[in-house]
Amino acid sequence: MRWTWIDRFESFESGKSATAVKNLSLAEDHFADHFPGFPVMPAPLILEGLAQTGGILVGEANQFEKNVVLAKMNNVRFHRDALAGEQLIYTTTLEDLNDTGARVRATVHSGGELIGEAEIMFAHVTAAQLPPGLPDTKFVFSGELSLLLRAAEAARKPSAAK
């Protein structure tokens, strides 16, 4: 994965739901060209943020023992543009989890207003199903996304110092 489209997890309930935040800064490269004079977050990048939030939820539900890949998105709807300067709240709920994959319900809000929604399907893939040359190293959960989840877990544990 080349880019991470979430900044942090706000809440995480194992096997049930996850909420993540993305702050939209005008300094991000995509705002310069999409669209000049009217900087909006491209819809595919918003969907990727939802998929990253939901993918971590699915992976964690399996103790990160399976590779999780985005399979498809259904019923995707956008209600308005996401603008530079806004904070996006990605909310995902695990609807179904089985040996072959998972289904997640996902929404994105800003300032309490619904921006978009989708149903996201994830597949569990084995080493034999991976493209040649890609190691079976739980590639989705080995980078920055795993660090974000660990930060969320640390934040929700009570502090030992009093």
PDB file of C-alpha atoms in Angstrom:
ATOM      1  CA  MET A   1       0.000   0.000   0.000  1.00  0.00           C
ATOM      2  CA  ARG A   2       1.452   3.333  -0.993  1.00  0.00           C
ATOM      3  CA  TRP A   3      -0.664   5.870   0.888  1.00  0.00           C
ATOM      4  CA  THR A   4      -2.587   5.891   4.096  1.00  0.00           C
ATOM      5  CA  TRP A   5      -5.863   7.813   3.926  1.00  0.00           C
ATOM      6  CA  ILE A   6      -6.630   7.834   7.639  1.00  0.00           C
ATOM      7  CA  ASP A   7      -4.821   9.853  10.313  1.00  0.00           C
ATOM      8  CA  ARG A   8      -5.874   7.995  13.447  1.00  0.00           C
ATOM      9  CA  PHE A   9      -8.480   5.704  14.944  1.00  0.00           C
ATOM     10  CA  GLU A  10     -11.006   7.370  17.226  1.00  0.00           C
ATOM     11  CA  SER A  11     -12.571   4.130  18.426  1.00  0.00           C
ATOM     12  CA  PHE A  12     -12.132   0.438  17.781  1.00  0.00           C
ATOM     13  CA  GLU A  13     -14.364  -2.360  19.044  1.00  0.00           C
ATOM     14  CA  SER A  14     -12.858  -5.708  18.083  1.00  0.00           C
ATOM     15  CA  GLY A  15     -15.012  -7.668  15.654  1.00  0.00           C
ATOM     16  CA  LYS A  16     -17.710  -4.984  15.636  1.00  0.00           C
ATOM     17  CA  SER A  17     -16.819  -1.453  14.551  1.00  0.00           C
ATOM     18  CA  ALA A  18     -14.064   1.071  13.928  1.00  0.00           C
ATOM     19  CA  THR A  19     -14.051   4.848  13.591  1.00  0.00           C
ATOM     20  CA  ALA A  20     -11.127   6.696  12.011  1.00  0.00           C
ATOM     21  CA  VAL A  21     -10.356  10.340  11.233  1.00  0.00           C
ATOM     22  CA  LYS A  22      -8.834  12.004   8.167  1.00  0.00           C
ATOM     23  CA  ASN A  23      -8.009  15.719   8.308  1.00  0.00           C
ATOM     24  CA  LEU A  24      -8.079  17.263   4.850  1.00  0.00           C
ATOM     25  CA  SER A  25      -5.205  19.705   4.435  1.00  0.00           C
ATOM     26  CA  LEU A  26      -4.861  22.010   1.457  1.00  0.00           C
ATOM     27  CA  ALA A  27      -1.176  20.994   1.488  1.00  0.00           C
ATOM     28  CA  GLU A  28      -2.060  17.520   0.154  1.00  0.00           C
ATOM     29  CA  ASP A  29      -0.980  17.140  -3.478  1.00  0.00           C
ATOM     30  CA  HIS A  30      -4.323  16.003  -4.862  1.00  0.00           C
ATOM     31  CA  PHE A  31      -6.004  19.300  -3.918  1.00  0.00           C
ATOM     32  CA  ALA A  32      -3.800  21.248  -6.358  1.00  0.00           C
ATOM     33  CA  ASP A  33      -5.339  19.538  -9.381  1.00  0.00           C
ATOM     34  CA  HIS A  34      -8.725  18.340  -8.164  1.00  0.00           C
ATOM     35  CA  PHE A  35     -10.144  20.894  -8.898  1.00  0.00           C
ATOM     36  CA  PRO A  36      -8.154  24.133  -9.394  1.00  0.00           C
ATOM     37  CA  GLY A  37     -10.006  26.897  -7.581  1.00  0.00           C
ATOM     38  CA  PHE A  38     -12.362  24.418  -5.888  1.00  0.00           C
ATOM     39  CA  PRO A  39     -10.251  21.887  -3.924  1.00  0.00           C
ATOM     40  CA  VAL A  40     -12.236  18.709  -3.200  1.00  0.00           C
ATOM     41  CA  MET A  41     -11.086  15.294  -2.020  1.00  0.00           C
ATOM     42  CA  PRO A  42     -11.388  12.831  -4.933  1.00  0.00           C
ATOM     43  CA  ALA A  43     -14.130  10.283  -4.237  1.00  0.00           C
ATOM     44  CA  PRO A  44     -11.848   7.254  -4.847  1.00  0.00           C
ATOM     45  CA  LEU A  45      -9.525   8.490  -2.091  1.00  0.00           C
ATOM     46  CA  ILE A  46     -12.461   8.782   0.306  1.00  0.00           C
ATOM     47  CA  LEU A  47     -13.449   5.218  -0.582  1.00  0.00           C
ATOM     48  CA  GLU A  48      -9.865   4.090   0.040  1.00  0.00           C
ATOM     49  CA  GLY A  49     -10.021   5.654   3.521  1.00  0.00           C
ATOM     50  CA  LEU A  50     -13.219   3.717   4.208  1.00  0.00           C
ATOM     51  CA  ALA A  51     -11.606   0.523   2.873  1.00  0.00           C
ATOM     52  CA  GLN A  52      -8.514   0.997   5.040  1.00  0.00           C
ATOM     53  CA  THR A  53     -10.660   1.528   8.131  1.00  0.00           C
ATOM     54  CA  GLY A  54     -12.822  -1.515   7.339  1.00  0.00           C
ATOM     55  CA  GLY A  55      -9.869  -3.666   6.279  1.00  0.00           C
ATOM     56  CA  ILE A  56      -8.133  -3.163   9.616  1.00  0.00           C
ATOM     57  CA  LEU A  57     -11.405  -4.042  11.374  1.00  0.00           C
ATOM     58  CA  VAL A  58     -11.653  -7.287   9.364  1.00  0.00           C
ATOM     59  CA  GLY A  59      -7.983  -8.167   9.801  1.00  0.00           C
ATOM     60  CA  GLU A  60      -8.038  -7.580  13.546  1.00  0.00           C
ATOM     61  CA  ALA A  61     -11.144  -9.777  13.874  1.00  0.00           C
ATOM     62  CA  ASN A  62      -8.969 -12.639  12.552  1.00  0.00           C
ATOM     63  CA  GLN A  63      -5.968 -11.658  14.722  1.00  0.00           C
ATOM     64  CA  PHE A  64      -4.250 -10.594  11.453  1.00  0.00           C
ATOM     65  CA  GLU A  65      -3.741 -14.232  10.477  1.00  0.00           C
ATOM     66  CA  LYS A  66      -5.219 -13.815   6.988  1.00  0.00           C
ATOM     67  CA  ASN A  67      -4.438 -11.492   4.123  1.00  0.00           C
ATOM     68  CA  VAL A  68      -7.413  -9.212   3.558  1.00  0.00           C
ATOM     69  CA  VAL A  69      -7.966  -7.558   0.179  1.00  0.00           C
ATOM     70  CA  LEU A  70     -10.673  -5.268  -1.097  1.00  0.00           C
ATOM     71  CA  ALA A  71     -12.994  -7.345  -3.296  1.00  0.00           C
ATOM     72  CA  LYS A  72     -15.755  -4.911  -4.281  1.00  0.00           C
ATOM     73  CA  MET A  73     -17.955  -2.048  -3.186  1.00  0.00           C
ATOM     74  CA  ASN A  74     -21.737  -2.014  -3.441  1.00  0.00           C
ATOM     75  CA  ASN A  75     -24.349   0.697  -3.034  1.00  0.00           C
ATOM     76  CA  VAL A  76     -21.793   3.512  -3.052  1.00  0.00           C
ATOM     77  CA  ARG A  77     -23.430   6.921  -2.695  1.00  0.00           C
ATOM     78  CA  PHE A  78     -21.955  10.358  -2.297  1.00  0.00           C
ATOM     79  CA  HIS A  79     -24.156  13.131  -0.974  1.00  0.00           C
ATOM     80  CA  ARG A  80     -21.708  16.022  -1.313  1.00  0.00           C
ATOM     81  CA  ASP A  81     -18.047  16.890  -1.900  1.00  0.00           C
ATOM     82  CA  ALA A  82     -15.432  16.751   0.852  1.00  0.00           C
ATOM     83  CA  LEU A  83     -13.542  20.043   0.933  1.00  0.00           C
ATOM     84  CA  ALA A  84     -10.034  21.019   1.991  1.00  0.00           C
ATOM     85  CA  GLY A  85     -10.025  22.025   5.657  1.00  0.00           C
ATOM     86  CA  GLU A  86     -12.688  19.526   6.695  1.00  0.00           C
ATOM     87  CA  GLN A  87     -12.296  16.551   9.004  1.00  0.00           C
ATOM     88  CA  LEU A  88     -13.675  13.259   7.697  1.00  0.00           C
ATOM     89  CA  ILE A  89     -15.006  10.657  10.135  1.00  0.00           C
ATOM     90  CA  TYR A  90     -14.920   7.148   8.692  1.00  0.00           C
ATOM     91  CA  THR A  91     -17.228   4.685  10.482  1.00  0.00           C
ATOM     92  CA  THR A  92     -17.249   0.986   9.641  1.00  0.00           C
ATOM     93  CA  THR A  93     -19.379  -1.804  11.075  1.00  0.00           C
ATOM     94  CA  LEU A  94     -18.615  -5.488  10.524  1.00  0.00           C
ATOM     95  CA  GLU A  95     -21.807  -7.051   9.156  1.00  0.00           C
ATOM     96  CA  ASP A  96     -20.539 -10.524   8.200  1.00  0.00           C
ATOM     97  CA  LEU A  97     -17.271 -12.426   8.662  1.00  0.00           C
ATOM     98  CA  ASN A  98     -16.516 -15.921   7.397  1.00  0.00           C
ATOM     99  CA  ASP A  99     -13.645 -18.048   6.047  1.00  0.00           C
ATOM    100  CA  THR A 100     -13.734 -16.493   2.570  1.00  0.00           C
ATOM    101  CA  GLY A 101     -14.078 -12.839   3.539  1.00  0.00           C
ATOM    102  CA  ALA A 102     -16.184 -10.169   5.156  1.00  0.00           C
ATOM    103  CA  ARG A 103     -18.819  -7.503   4.538  1.00  0.00           C
ATOM    104  CA  VAL A 104     -18.579  -4.066   6.148  1.00  0.00           C
ATOM    105  CA  ARG A 105     -21.084  -1.201   6.235  1.00  0.00           C
ATOM    106  CA  ALA A 106     -19.274   2.126   5.945  1.00  0.00           C
ATOM    107  CA  THR A 107     -20.127   5.811   6.190  1.00  0.00           C
ATOM    108  CA  VAL A 108     -18.136   9.027   6.014  1.00  0.00           C
ATOM    109  CA  HIS A 109     -19.285  12.209   7.763  1.00  0.00           C
ATOM    110  CA  SER A 110     -17.964  15.735   8.197  1.00  0.00           C
ATOM    111  CA  GLY A 111     -19.332  18.070  10.830  1.00  0.00           C
ATOM    112  CA  GLY A 112     -22.157  15.616  11.486  1.00  0.00           C
ATOM    113  CA  GLU A 113     -23.231  15.673   7.828  1.00  0.00           C
ATOM    114  CA  LEU A 114     -23.286  12.454   5.798  1.00  0.00           C
ATOM    115  CA  ILE A 115     -20.896  12.724   2.853  1.00  0.00           C
ATOM    116  CA  GLY A 116     -20.928   9.155   1.581  1.00  0.00           C
ATOM    117  CA  GLU A 117     -21.779   5.545   2.283  1.00  0.00           C
ATOM    118  CA  ALA A 118     -20.917   2.116   0.928  1.00  0.00           C
ATOM    119  CA  GLU A 119     -21.065  -1.596   1.528  1.00  0.00           C
ATOM    120  CA  ILE A 120     -17.550  -3.014   1.241  1.00  0.00           C
ATOM    121  CA  MET A 121     -16.676  -6.639   0.544  1.00  0.00           C
ATOM    122  CA  PHE A 122     -13.279  -8.019   1.538  1.00  0.00           C
ATOM    123  CA  ALA A 123     -11.742 -11.354   0.534  1.00  0.00           C
ATOM    124  CA  HIS A 124      -9.304 -13.501   2.466  1.00  0.00           C
ATOM    125  CA  VAL A 125      -6.531 -14.648   0.138  1.00  0.00           C
ATOM    126  CA  THR A 126      -4.045 -17.475   0.573  1.00  0.00           C
ATOM    127  CA  ALA A 127      -0.395 -17.473  -0.463  1.00  0.00           C
ATOM    128  CA  ALA A 128      -1.341 -19.457  -3.598  1.00  0.00           C
ATOM    129  CA  GLN A 129      -3.760 -16.690  -4.645  1.00  0.00           C
ATOM    130  CA  LEU A 130      -1.199 -13.895  -4.349  1.00  0.00           C
ATOM    131  CA  PRO A 131       0.459 -12.502  -7.491  1.00  0.00           C
ATOM    132  CA  PRO A 132       3.894 -13.961  -8.277  1.00  0.00           C
ATOM    133  CA  GLY A 133       6.678 -12.205  -6.411  1.00  0.00           C
ATOM    134  CA  LEU A 134       4.474 -10.890  -3.604  1.00  0.00           C
ATOM    135  CA  PRO A 135       5.534 -12.523  -0.333  1.00  0.00           C
ATOM    136  CA  ASP A 136       2.910 -13.998   1.966  1.00  0.00           C
ATOM    137  CA  THR A 137       3.726 -11.608   4.813  1.00  0.00           C
ATOM    138  CA  LYS A 138       0.283 -10.269   5.721  1.00  0.00           C
ATOM    139  CA  PHE A 139       1.225  -7.359   3.475  1.00  0.00           C
ATOM    140  CA  VAL A 140      -1.814  -5.224   4.332  1.00  0.00           C
ATOM    141  CA  PHE A 141      -1.068  -5.157   8.049  1.00  0.00           C
ATOM    142  CA  SER A 142       2.684  -4.662   8.052  1.00  0.00           C
ATOM    143  CA  GLY A 143       2.975  -0.901   7.629  1.00  0.00           C
ATOM    144  CA  GLU A 144       1.560   2.384   8.805  1.00  0.00           C
ATOM    145  CA  LEU A 145      -1.981   1.028   9.249  1.00  0.00           C
ATOM    146  CA  SER A 146      -0.793  -1.397  11.922  1.00  0.00           C
ATOM    147  CA  LEU A 147       0.971   1.483  13.708  1.00  0.00           C
ATOM    148  CA  LEU A 148      -2.262   3.501  13.695  1.00  0.00           C
ATOM    149  CA  LEU A 149      -4.162   0.602  15.224  1.00  0.00           C
ATOM    150  CA  ARG A 150      -1.523   0.080  17.916  1.00  0.00           C
ATOM    151  CA  ALA A 151      -1.730   3.792  18.768  1.00  0.00           C
ATOM    152  CA  ALA A 152      -5.515   3.469  19.137  1.00  0.00           C
ATOM    153  CA  GLU A 153      -5.125   0.422  21.375  1.00  0.00           C
ATOM    154  CA  ALA A 154      -2.573   2.216  23.554  1.00  0.00           C
ATOM    155  CA  ALA A 155      -4.821   5.263  23.862  1.00  0.00           C
ATOM    156  CA  ARG A 156      -7.795   3.264  25.106  1.00  0.00           C
ATOM    157  CA  LYS A 157      -5.813   1.395  27.808  1.00  0.00           C
ATOM    158  CA  PRO A 158      -5.897   3.065  31.228  1.00  0.00           C
ATOM    159  CA  SER A 159      -2.687   4.827  32.183  1.00  0.00           C
ATOM    160  CA  ALA A 160      -0.558   3.126  34.819  1.00  0.00           C
ATOM    161  CA  ALA A 161       0.712   6.465  36.128  1.00  0.00           C
ATOM    162  CA  LYS A 162      -1.593   8.267  38.562  1.00  0.00           C
TER     163      LYS A 162
END
